[in-house]
Amino acid sequence: MEQVSETFTVDLRRLTVLRELQRRGSLARTAEALHLTPSAVSQQLSALAREIGAPLTERDGRGVRLTGQARVLLAHADEIAAQLERARADLAAYGSGGRGSVTIGCFSSGILGLLPGVLRGLAEHLPHVRVDVVEAEPPDLFTALDAGQVDVAVAVDFAATPPHTDRRYSRSDLLTDVMDIVVPADHRLAGRGRIPLRELAGETWIAGDARSCVGAIARAVCATSGFTPDIRHAVNDWGALAALVEAGAGVALIPRLVHPLYAHRALAVLTPEGAPPSRNIFAAVRTGADADPVLETVRRHLVQEARRLADVSPVQA
C-alpha cells in the first residue's frame, strides 16, 4: 500500500462496516448484521483501505483480523461519530426539539414492564413527537443503534452487550431487575418462600435460548450455585414460559419486570437465598446524541419509570 496521504478522505458508510467488523469478528457475521454479502463487505473494506492508503485487514487462518492501522482509524471513527451526533443534537436544539420522531429498541420484558409508563409520560410531554418501539437484543440492537435505525437502546448487561468502556455510547443505568424462582403451585417447595437455588439442581428447567440475555443469565446463575441446569424447554416468550411452569413442565428463573404475565397463574414464587440473582438494565444513545432534547426527555422518563418500579415491593405468591 502507498504511504498514508495527509489529504485522504473517508467514506463514513465504509467506516460503519469497519466498526461492525470490529464488533462481530468475521466477514460473514458482519455481512449478516448489515444485510450485505460477504463479498460486498470485503469490497467496502478494500475501498476504505485504498482511501486511507493503509491495510485494514490481514488473513488469519480462514478469516481476517484487523491491522494496527485499522485500530488507529477506529479510535478516530468513534470521535467522528460522536461529533456528528453532537451536530445533530445542536440542530435539534435549535428547532426546540418538540417535533420529529424517536425509535426505542428494547428487549421483550423491558417492553412489558418498563416502557408502558415511559410511553404514557412521553405522550404527555412530547405530544408532537412520534415514538416507535422495536423489540431487539444485543448485539443486533447496537448494530441498529449504530446505523441510526434505533435512537435509544434499552438493554441488559450480558456477554453480547458492549462494555461500559465503549466510547461509542453514552449510557444511563436504569434498574437492577431481581429474578425469582417460579415453580408450580403444588410443587414440593411451594411453601418455602426462600430456598437455596441448589435445591433445584435435580429439577427440569425452562429457560430462554442461550444467546438471549435471560437465557445466558439463568445458566450463569445456576453455574454460580454449583450446578448445570437440565434445560428441557428453551422458551424466549415469558407468557409461554409461565404457562409451561404452571403445567408442571419445569421450574424457571423469571424477572420481576414480567410479573403481570404470571400473577394470575397457579404458580409459587420463591426467592433464592443470599444475594438474589439480578440483571442490570441500562439505556444507551450514540455518544454525542445525549444533548438532543428529545432523546434527553426520553432518557429522563426511562430513569423516572425505573425508579418508580424499584420502589414497588415485589408481590410474592
PDB file of N, CA, C and O in Angstrom, residues 170-230:
ATOM      1  N   SER A 170     -23.279   6.554  25.083  1.00  0.00           N
ATOM      2  CA  SER A 170     -23.487   7.228  26.360  1.00  0.00           C
ATOM      3  C   SER A 170     -24.573   6.455  27.098  1.00  0.00           C
ATOM      4  O   SER A 170     -25.700   6.331  26.602  1.00  0.00           O
ATOM      5  N   ARG A 171     -24.244   5.921  28.271  1.00  0.00           N
ATOM      6  CA  ARG A 171     -25.134   5.016  28.986  1.00  0.00           C
ATOM      7  C   ARG A 171     -25.747   5.668  30.213  1.00  0.00           C
ATOM      8  O   ARG A 171     -25.149   6.525  30.852  1.00  0.00           O
ATOM      9  N   SER A 172     -26.950   5.199  30.553  1.00  0.00           N
ATOM     10  CA  SER A 172     -27.622   5.575  31.805  1.00  0.00           C
ATOM     11  C   SER A 172     -28.125   4.296  32.463  1.00  0.00           C
ATOM     12  O   SER A 172     -28.926   3.564  31.871  1.00  0.00           O
ATOM     13  N   ASP A 173     -27.637   3.988  33.663  1.00  0.00           N
ATOM     14  CA  ASP A 173     -28.150   2.827  34.388  1.00  0.00           C
ATOM     15  C   ASP A 173     -29.590   3.097  34.810  1.00  0.00           C
ATOM     16  O   ASP A 173     -29.921   4.182  35.288  1.00  0.00           O
ATOM     17  N   LEU A 174     -30.446   2.101  34.642  1.00  0.00           N
ATOM     18  CA  LEU A 174     -31.871   2.280  34.923  1.00  0.00           C
ATOM     19  C   LEU A 174     -32.342   1.489  36.132  1.00  0.00           C
ATOM     20  O   LEU A 174     -32.939   2.036  37.052  1.00  0.00           O
ATOM     21  N   LEU A 175     -32.084   0.178  36.146  1.00  0.00           N
ATOM     22  CA  LEU A 175     -32.771  -0.669  37.118  1.00  0.00           C
ATOM     23  C   LEU A 175     -32.002  -1.964  37.321  1.00  0.00           C
ATOM     24  O   LEU A 175     -31.451  -2.530  36.372  1.00  0.00           O
ATOM     25  N   THR A 176     -31.953  -2.407  38.558  1.00  0.00           N
ATOM     26  CA  THR A 176     -31.489  -3.760  38.856  1.00  0.00           C
ATOM     27  C   THR A 176     -32.727  -4.633  39.011  1.00  0.00           C
ATOM     28  O   THR A 176     -33.477  -4.496  39.982  1.00  0.00           O
ATOM     29  N   ASP A 177     -32.950  -5.482  38.045  1.00  0.00           N
ATOM     30  CA  ASP A 177     -34.169  -6.298  37.990  1.00  0.00           C
ATOM     31  C   ASP A 177     -33.901  -7.658  38.633  1.00  0.00           C
ATOM     32  O   ASP A 177     -33.162  -8.487  38.101  1.00  0.00           O
ATOM     33  N   VAL A 178     -34.489  -7.869  39.810  1.00  0.00           N
ATOM     34  CA  VAL A 178     -34.292  -9.116  40.551  1.00  0.00           C
ATOM     35  C   VAL A 178     -35.038 -10.257  39.872  1.00  0.00           C
ATOM     36  O   VAL A 178     -36.132 -10.077  39.330  1.00  0.00           O
ATOM     37  N   MET A 179     -34.446 -11.437  39.918  1.00  0.00           N
ATOM     38  CA  MET A 179     -35.069 -12.621  39.335  1.00  0.00           C
ATOM     39  C   MET A 179     -35.479 -13.574  40.445  1.00  0.00           C
ATOM     40  O   MET A 179     -34.707 -13.853  41.368  1.00  0.00           O
ATOM     41  N   ASP A 180     -36.706 -14.052  40.371  1.00  0.00           N
ATOM     42  CA  ASP A 180     -37.249 -15.006  41.332  1.00  0.00           C
ATOM     43  C   ASP A 180     -37.324 -16.394  40.698  1.00  0.00           C
ATOM     44  O   ASP A 180     -37.253 -16.554  39.476  1.00  0.00           O
ATOM     45  N   ILE A 181     -37.509 -17.379  41.539  1.00  0.00           N
ATOM     46  CA  ILE A 181     -37.765 -18.745  41.075  1.00  0.00           C
ATOM     47  C   ILE A 181     -39.271 -18.933  40.998  1.00  0.00           C
ATOM     48  O   ILE A 181     -40.003 -18.551  41.918  1.00  0.00           O
ATOM     49  N   VAL A 182     -39.766 -19.512  39.924  1.00  0.00           N
ATOM     50  CA  VAL A 182     -41.186 -19.864  39.860  1.00  0.00           C
ATOM     51  C   VAL A 182     -41.308 -21.375  39.687  1.00  0.00           C
ATOM     52  O   VAL A 182     -40.579 -21.992  38.908  1.00  0.00           O
ATOM     53  N   VAL A 183     -42.203 -21.945  40.469  1.00  0.00           N
ATOM     54  CA  VAL A 183     -42.474 -23.384  40.433  1.00  0.00           C
ATOM     55  C   VAL A 183     -43.991 -23.563  40.387  1.00  0.00           C
ATOM     56  O   VAL A 183     -44.743 -22.638  40.718  1.00  0.00           O
ATOM     57  N   PRO A 184     -44.483 -24.736  39.995  1.00  0.00           N
ATOM     58  CA  PRO A 184     -45.935 -24.972  40.028  1.00  0.00           C
ATOM     59  C   PRO A 184     -46.479 -24.802  41.445  1.00  0.00           C
ATOM     60  O   PRO A 184     -45.773 -25.038  42.434  1.00  0.00           O
ATOM     61  N   ALA A 185     -47.734 -24.398  41.559  1.00  0.00           N
ATOM     62  CA  ALA A 185     -48.340 -24.136  42.867  1.00  0.00           C
ATOM     63  C   ALA A 185     -48.328 -25.359  43.768  1.00  0.00           C
ATOM     64  O   ALA A 185     -48.297 -25.228  44.999  1.00  0.00           O
ATOM     65  N   ASP A 186     -48.338 -26.570  43.196  1.00  0.00           N
ATOM     66  CA  ASP A 186     -48.340 -27.788  44.009  1.00  0.00           C
ATOM     67  C   ASP A 186     -46.951 -28.409  44.132  1.00  0.00           C
ATOM     68  O   ASP A 186     -46.808 -29.566  44.537  1.00  0.00           O
ATOM     69  N   HIS A 187     -45.929 -27.650  43.822  1.00  0.00           N
ATOM     70  CA  HIS A 187     -44.558 -28.152  43.900  1.00  0.00           C
ATOM     71  C   HIS A 187     -44.170 -28.428  45.352  1.00  0.00           C
ATOM     72  O   HIS A 187     -44.657 -27.762  46.280  1.00  0.00           O
ATOM     73  N   ARG A 188     -43.271 -29.373  45.589  1.00  0.00           N
ATOM     74  CA  ARG A 188     -42.868 -29.767  46.948  1.00  0.00           C
ATOM     75  C   ARG A 188     -42.255 -28.611  47.744  1.00  0.00           C
ATOM     76  O   ARG A 188     -42.276 -28.606  48.971  1.00  0.00           O
ATOM     77  N   LEU A 189     -41.711 -27.587  47.038  1.00  0.00           N
ATOM     78  CA  LEU A 189     -41.071 -26.459  47.724  1.00  0.00           C
ATOM     79  C   LEU A 189     -41.951 -25.212  47.733  1.00  0.00           C
ATOM     80  O   LEU A 189     -41.499 -24.155  48.179  1.00  0.00           O
ATOM     81  N   ALA A 190     -43.202 -25.352  47.292  1.00  0.00           N
ATOM     82  CA  ALA A 190     -44.034 -24.169  47.069  1.00  0.00           C
ATOM     83  C   ALA A 190     -44.234 -23.309  48.307  1.00  0.00           C
ATOM     84  O   ALA A 190     -44.367 -22.099  48.198  1.00  0.00           O
ATOM     85  N   GLY A 191     -44.220 -23.876  49.476  1.00  0.00           N
ATOM     86  CA  GLY A 191     -44.480 -23.078  50.666  1.00  0.00           C
ATOM     87  C   GLY A 191     -43.253 -22.521  51.345  1.00  0.00           C
ATOM     88  O   GLY A 191     -43.354 -21.898  52.408  1.00  0.00           O
ATOM     89  N   ARG A 192     -42.088 -22.720  50.765  1.00  0.00           N
ATOM     90  CA  ARG A 192     -40.852 -22.384  51.464  1.00  0.00           C
ATOM     91  C   ARG A 192     -40.537 -20.886  51.473  1.00  0.00           C
ATOM     92  O   ARG A 192     -39.920 -20.380  52.399  1.00  0.00           O
ATOM     93  N   GLY A 193     -40.884 -20.173  50.444  1.00  0.00           N
ATOM     94  CA  GLY A 193     -40.582 -18.735  50.383  1.00  0.00           C
ATOM     95  C   GLY A 193     -39.165 -18.451  49.932  1.00  0.00           C
ATOM     96  O   GLY A 193     -38.935 -17.916  48.861  1.00  0.00           O
ATOM     97  N   ARG A 194     -38.164 -18.811  50.761  1.00  0.00           N
ATOM     98  CA  ARG A 194     -36.752 -18.621  50.417  1.00  0.00           C
ATOM     99  C   ARG A 194     -36.058 -19.982  50.439  1.00  0.00           C
ATOM    100  O   ARG A 194     -36.200 -20.745  51.399  1.00  0.00           O
ATOM    101  N   ILE A 195     -35.297 -20.261  49.372  1.00  0.00           N
ATOM    102  CA  ILE A 195     -34.597 -21.550  49.300  1.00  0.00           C
ATOM    103  C   ILE A 195     -33.224 -21.352  48.661  1.00  0.00           C
ATOM    104  O   ILE A 195     -33.025 -20.419  47.878  1.00  0.00           O
ATOM    105  N   PRO A 196     -32.279 -22.230  48.972  1.00  0.00           N
ATOM    106  CA  PRO A 196     -31.017 -22.238  48.221  1.00  0.00           C
ATOM    107  C   PRO A 196     -31.309 -22.690  46.784  1.00  0.00           C
ATOM    108  O   PRO A 196     -32.025 -23.686  46.575  1.00  0.00           O
ATOM    109  N   LEU A 197     -30.802 -21.983  45.825  1.00  0.00           N
ATOM    110  CA  LEU A 197     -31.061 -22.334  44.432  1.00  0.00           C
ATOM    111  C   LEU A 197     -30.602 -23.760  44.131  1.00  0.00           C
ATOM    112  O   LEU A 197     -31.207 -24.456  43.308  1.00  0.00           O
ATOM    113  N   ARG A 198     -29.577 -24.217  44.827  1.00  0.00           N
ATOM    114  CA  ARG A 198     -29.036 -25.548  44.576  1.00  0.00           C
ATOM    115  C   ARG A 198     -30.043 -26.649  44.869  1.00  0.00           C
ATOM    116  O   ARG A 198     -29.908 -27.774  44.358  1.00  0.00           O
ATOM    117  N   GLU A 199     -31.067 -26.360  45.683  1.00  0.00           N
ATOM    118  CA  GLU A 199     -32.093 -27.368  45.950  1.00  0.00           C
ATOM    119  C   GLU A 199     -32.873 -27.737  44.693  1.00  0.00           C
ATOM    120  O   GLU A 199     -33.586 -28.734  44.664  1.00  0.00           O
ATOM    121  N   LEU A 200     -32.748 -26.919  43.652  1.00  0.00           N
ATOM    122  CA  LEU A 200     -33.457 -27.196  42.401  1.00  0.00           C
ATOM    123  C   LEU A 200     -32.532 -27.799  41.348  1.00  0.00           C
ATOM    124  O   LEU A 200     -32.895 -27.888  40.173  1.00  0.00           O
ATOM    125  N   ALA A 201     -31.344 -28.214  41.777  1.00  0.00           N
ATOM    126  CA  ALA A 201     -30.376 -28.754  40.818  1.00  0.00           C
ATOM    127  C   ALA A 201     -30.896 -29.991  40.100  1.00  0.00           C
ATOM    128  O   ALA A 201     -30.554 -30.243  38.945  1.00  0.00           O
ATOM    129  N   GLY A 202     -31.716 -30.779  40.778  1.00  0.00           N
ATOM    130  CA  GLY A 202     -32.223 -32.006  40.166  1.00  0.00           C
ATOM    131  C   GLY A 202     -33.514 -31.829  39.397  1.00  0.00           C
ATOM    132  O   GLY A 202     -34.064 -32.812  38.883  1.00  0.00           O
ATOM    133  N   GLU A 203     -34.011 -30.616  39.300  1.00  0.00           N
ATOM    134  CA  GLU A 203     -35.280 -30.354  38.624  1.00  0.00           C
ATOM    135  C   GLU A 203     -35.097 -30.197  37.107  1.00  0.00           C
ATOM    136  O   GLU A 203     -34.002 -29.915  36.608  1.00  0.00           O
ATOM    137  N   THR A 204     -36.187 -30.374  36.396  1.00  0.00           N
ATOM    138  CA  THR A 204     -36.228 -29.994  34.984  1.00  0.00           C
ATOM    139  C   THR A 204     -36.387 -28.480  34.910  1.00  0.00           C
ATOM    140  O   THR A 204     -37.210 -27.901  35.632  1.00  0.00           O
ATOM    141  N   TRP A 205     -35.634 -27.827  34.032  1.00  0.00           N
ATOM    142  CA  TRP A 205     -35.653 -26.369  33.948  1.00  0.00           C
ATOM    143  C   TRP A 205     -36.222 -25.889  32.616  1.00  0.00           C
ATOM    144  O   TRP A 205     -36.167 -26.580  31.603  1.00  0.00           O
ATOM    145  N   ILE A 206     -36.784 -24.684  32.675  1.00  0.00           N
ATOM    146  CA  ILE A 206     -37.250 -23.979  31.473  1.00  0.00           C
ATOM    147  C   ILE A 206     -36.473 -22.663  31.436  1.00  0.00           C
ATOM    148  O   ILE A 206     -36.400 -21.946  32.436  1.00  0.00           O
ATOM    149  N   ALA A 207     -35.866 -22.361  30.302  1.00  0.00           N
ATOM    150  CA  ALA A 207     -35.056 -21.138  30.207  1.00  0.00           C
ATOM    151  C   ALA A 207     -35.071 -20.634  28.781  1.00  0.00           C
ATOM    152  O   ALA A 207     -35.437 -21.351  27.840  1.00  0.00           O
ATOM    153  N   GLY A 208     -34.662 -19.373  28.634  1.00  0.00           N
ATOM    154  CA  GLY A 208     -34.556 -18.801  27.306  1.00  0.00           C
ATOM    155  C   GLY A 208     -33.395 -19.404  26.537  1.00  0.00           C
ATOM    156  O   GLY A 208     -32.528 -20.093  27.089  1.00  0.00           O
ATOM    157  N   ASP A 209     -33.373 -19.138  25.256  1.00  0.00           N
ATOM    158  CA  ASP A 209     -32.264 -19.559  24.414  1.00  0.00           C
ATOM    159  C   ASP A 209     -30.945 -19.045  24.989  1.00  0.00           C
ATOM    160  O   ASP A 209     -30.879 -17.945  25.537  1.00  0.00           O
ATOM    161  N   ALA A 210     -29.897 -19.822  24.875  1.00  0.00           N
ATOM    162  CA  ALA A 210     -28.611 -19.457  25.484  1.00  0.00           C
ATOM    163  C   ALA A 210     -28.065 -18.142  24.941  1.00  0.00           C
ATOM    164  O   ALA A 210     -27.274 -17.470  25.602  1.00  0.00           O
ATOM    165  N   ARG A 211     -28.476 -17.753  23.723  1.00  0.00           N
ATOM    166  CA  ARG A 211     -27.969 -16.498  23.139  1.00  0.00           C
ATOM    167  C   ARG A 211     -28.730 -15.283  23.638  1.00  0.00           C
ATOM    168  O   ARG A 211     -28.288 -14.150  23.435  1.00  0.00           O
ATOM    169  N   SER A 212     -29.889 -15.492  24.268  1.00  0.00           N
ATOM    170  CA  SER A 212     -30.677 -14.363  24.770  1.00  0.00           C
ATOM    171  C   SER A 212     -30.142 -13.931  26.127  1.00  0.00           C
ATOM    172  O   SER A 212     -29.449 -14.692  26.811  1.00  0.00           O
ATOM    173  N   CYS A 213     -30.486 -12.707  26.536  1.00  0.00           N
ATOM    174  CA  CYS A 213     -29.933 -12.184  27.787  1.00  0.00           C
ATOM    175  C   CYS A 213     -30.365 -13.028  28.986  1.00  0.00           C
ATOM    176  O   CYS A 213     -29.529 -13.427  29.799  1.00  0.00           O
ATOM    177  N   VAL A 214     -31.656 -13.342  29.096  1.00  0.00           N
ATOM    178  CA  VAL A 214     -32.119 -14.091  30.261  1.00  0.00           C
ATOM    179  C   VAL A 214     -31.682 -15.550  30.182  1.00  0.00           C
ATOM    180  O   VAL A 214     -31.372 -16.169  31.200  1.00  0.00           O
ATOM    181  N   GLY A 215     -31.626 -16.116  28.993  1.00  0.00           N
ATOM    182  CA  GLY A 215     -31.127 -17.477  28.860  1.00  0.00           C
ATOM    183  C   GLY A 215     -29.689 -17.577  29.333  1.00  0.00           C
ATOM    184  O   GLY A 215     -29.308 -18.508  30.059  1.00  0.00           O
ATOM    185  N   ALA A 216     -28.872 -16.591  28.953  1.00  0.00           N
ATOM    186  CA  ALA A 216     -27.470 -16.577  29.380  1.00  0.00           C
ATOM    187  C   ALA A 216     -27.360 -16.359  30.881  1.00  0.00           C
ATOM    188  O   ALA A 216     -26.562 -17.014  31.566  1.00  0.00           O
ATOM    189  N   ILE A 217     -28.172 -15.442  31.421  1.00  0.00           N
ATOM    190  CA  ILE A 217     -28.101 -15.142  32.853  1.00  0.00           C
ATOM    191  C   ILE A 217     -28.553 -16.346  33.677  1.00  0.00           C
ATOM    192  O   ILE A 217     -27.941 -16.685  34.697  1.00  0.00           O
ATOM    193  N   ALA A 218     -29.634 -17.016  33.268  1.00  0.00           N
ATOM    194  CA  ALA A 218     -30.126 -18.179  34.021  1.00  0.00           C
ATOM    195  C   ALA A 218     -29.055 -19.261  34.113  1.00  0.00           C
ATOM    196  O   ALA A 218     -28.827 -19.853  35.181  1.00  0.00           O
ATOM    197  N   ARG A 219     -28.372 -19.521  33.017  1.00  0.00           N
ATOM    198  CA  ARG A 219     -27.316 -20.527  33.018  1.00  0.00           C
ATOM    199  C   ARG A 219     -26.153 -20.102  33.920  1.00  0.00           C
ATOM    200  O   ARG A 219     -25.585 -20.920  34.655  1.00  0.00           O
ATOM    201  N   ALA A 220     -25.802 -18.818  33.866  1.00  0.00           N
ATOM    202  CA  ALA A 220     -24.699 -18.321  34.686  1.00  0.00           C
ATOM    203  C   ALA A 220     -25.044 -18.379  36.177  1.00  0.00           C
ATOM    204  O   ALA A 220     -24.203 -18.737  37.004  1.00  0.00           O
ATOM    205  N   VAL A 221     -26.288 -18.042  36.525  1.00  0.00           N
ATOM    206  CA  VAL A 221     -26.712 -18.060  37.921  1.00  0.00           C
ATOM    207  C   VAL A 221     -26.655 -19.490  38.473  1.00  0.00           C
ATOM    208  O   VAL A 221     -26.165 -19.719  39.596  1.00  0.00           O
ATOM    209  N   CYS A 222     -27.128 -20.446  37.697  1.00  0.00           N
ATOM    210  CA  CYS A 222     -27.092 -21.838  38.154  1.00  0.00           C
ATOM    211  C   CYS A 222     -25.643 -22.318  38.292  1.00  0.00           C
ATOM    212  O   CYS A 222     -25.298 -23.023  39.248  1.00  0.00           O
ATOM    213  N   ALA A 223     -24.790 -21.920  37.336  1.00  0.00           N
ATOM    214  CA  ALA A 223     -23.385 -22.311  37.415  1.00  0.00           C
ATOM    215  C   ALA A 223     -22.737 -21.758  38.679  1.00  0.00           C
ATOM    216  O   ALA A 223     -21.946 -22.447  39.343  1.00  0.00           O
ATOM    217  N   THR A 224     -23.085 -20.521  39.040  1.00  0.00           N
ATOM    218  CA  THR A 224     -22.542 -19.915  40.252  1.00  0.00           C
ATOM    219  C   THR A 224     -23.001 -20.683  41.486  1.00  0.00           C
ATOM    220  O   THR A 224     -22.283 -20.748  42.499  1.00  0.00           O
ATOM    221  N   SER A 225     -24.197 -21.284  41.409  1.00  0.00           N
ATOM    222  CA  SER A 225     -24.716 -22.062  42.535  1.00  0.00           C
ATOM    223  C   SER A 225     -24.189 -23.487  42.541  1.00  0.00           C
ATOM    224  O   SER A 225     -24.578 -24.296  43.390  1.00  0.00           O
ATOM    225  N   GLY A 226     -23.351 -23.823  41.575  1.00  0.00           N
ATOM    226  CA  GLY A 226     -22.681 -25.116  41.605  1.00  0.00           C
ATOM    227  C   GLY A 226     -23.317 -26.214  40.793  1.00  0.00           C
ATOM    228  O   GLY A 226     -22.991 -27.390  41.010  1.00  0.00           O
ATOM    229  N   PHE A 227     -24.198 -25.883  39.833  1.00  0.00           N
ATOM    230  CA  PHE A 227     -24.781 -26.951  39.021  1.00  0.00           C
ATOM    231  C   PHE A 227     -25.127 -26.448  37.630  1.00  0.00           C
ATOM    232  O   PHE A 227     -25.253 -25.243  37.391  1.00  0.00           O
ATOM    233  N   THR A 228     -25.240 -27.382  36.711  1.00  0.00           N
ATOM    234  CA  THR A 228     -25.684 -27.089  35.346  1.00  0.00           C
ATOM    235  C   THR A 228     -27.146 -27.498  35.232  1.00  0.00           C
ATOM    236  O   THR A 228     -27.476 -28.673  35.460  1.00  0.00           O
ATOM    237  N   PRO A 229     -28.047 -26.573  34.924  1.00  0.00           N
ATOM    238  CA  PRO A 229     -29.468 -26.920  34.894  1.00  0.00           C
ATOM    239  C   PRO A 229     -29.811 -27.865  33.737  1.00  0.00           C
ATOM    240  O   PRO A 229     -29.230 -27.761  32.655  1.00  0.00           O
ATOM    241  N   ASP A 230     -30.711 -28.778  34.013  1.00  0.00           N
ATOM    242  CA  ASP A 230     -31.224 -29.690  32.982  1.00  0.00           C
ATOM    243  C   ASP A 230     -32.348 -28.965  32.250  1.00  0.00           C
ATOM    244  O   ASP A 230     -33.516 -29.031  32.643  1.00  0.00           O
TER     245      ASP A 230
END
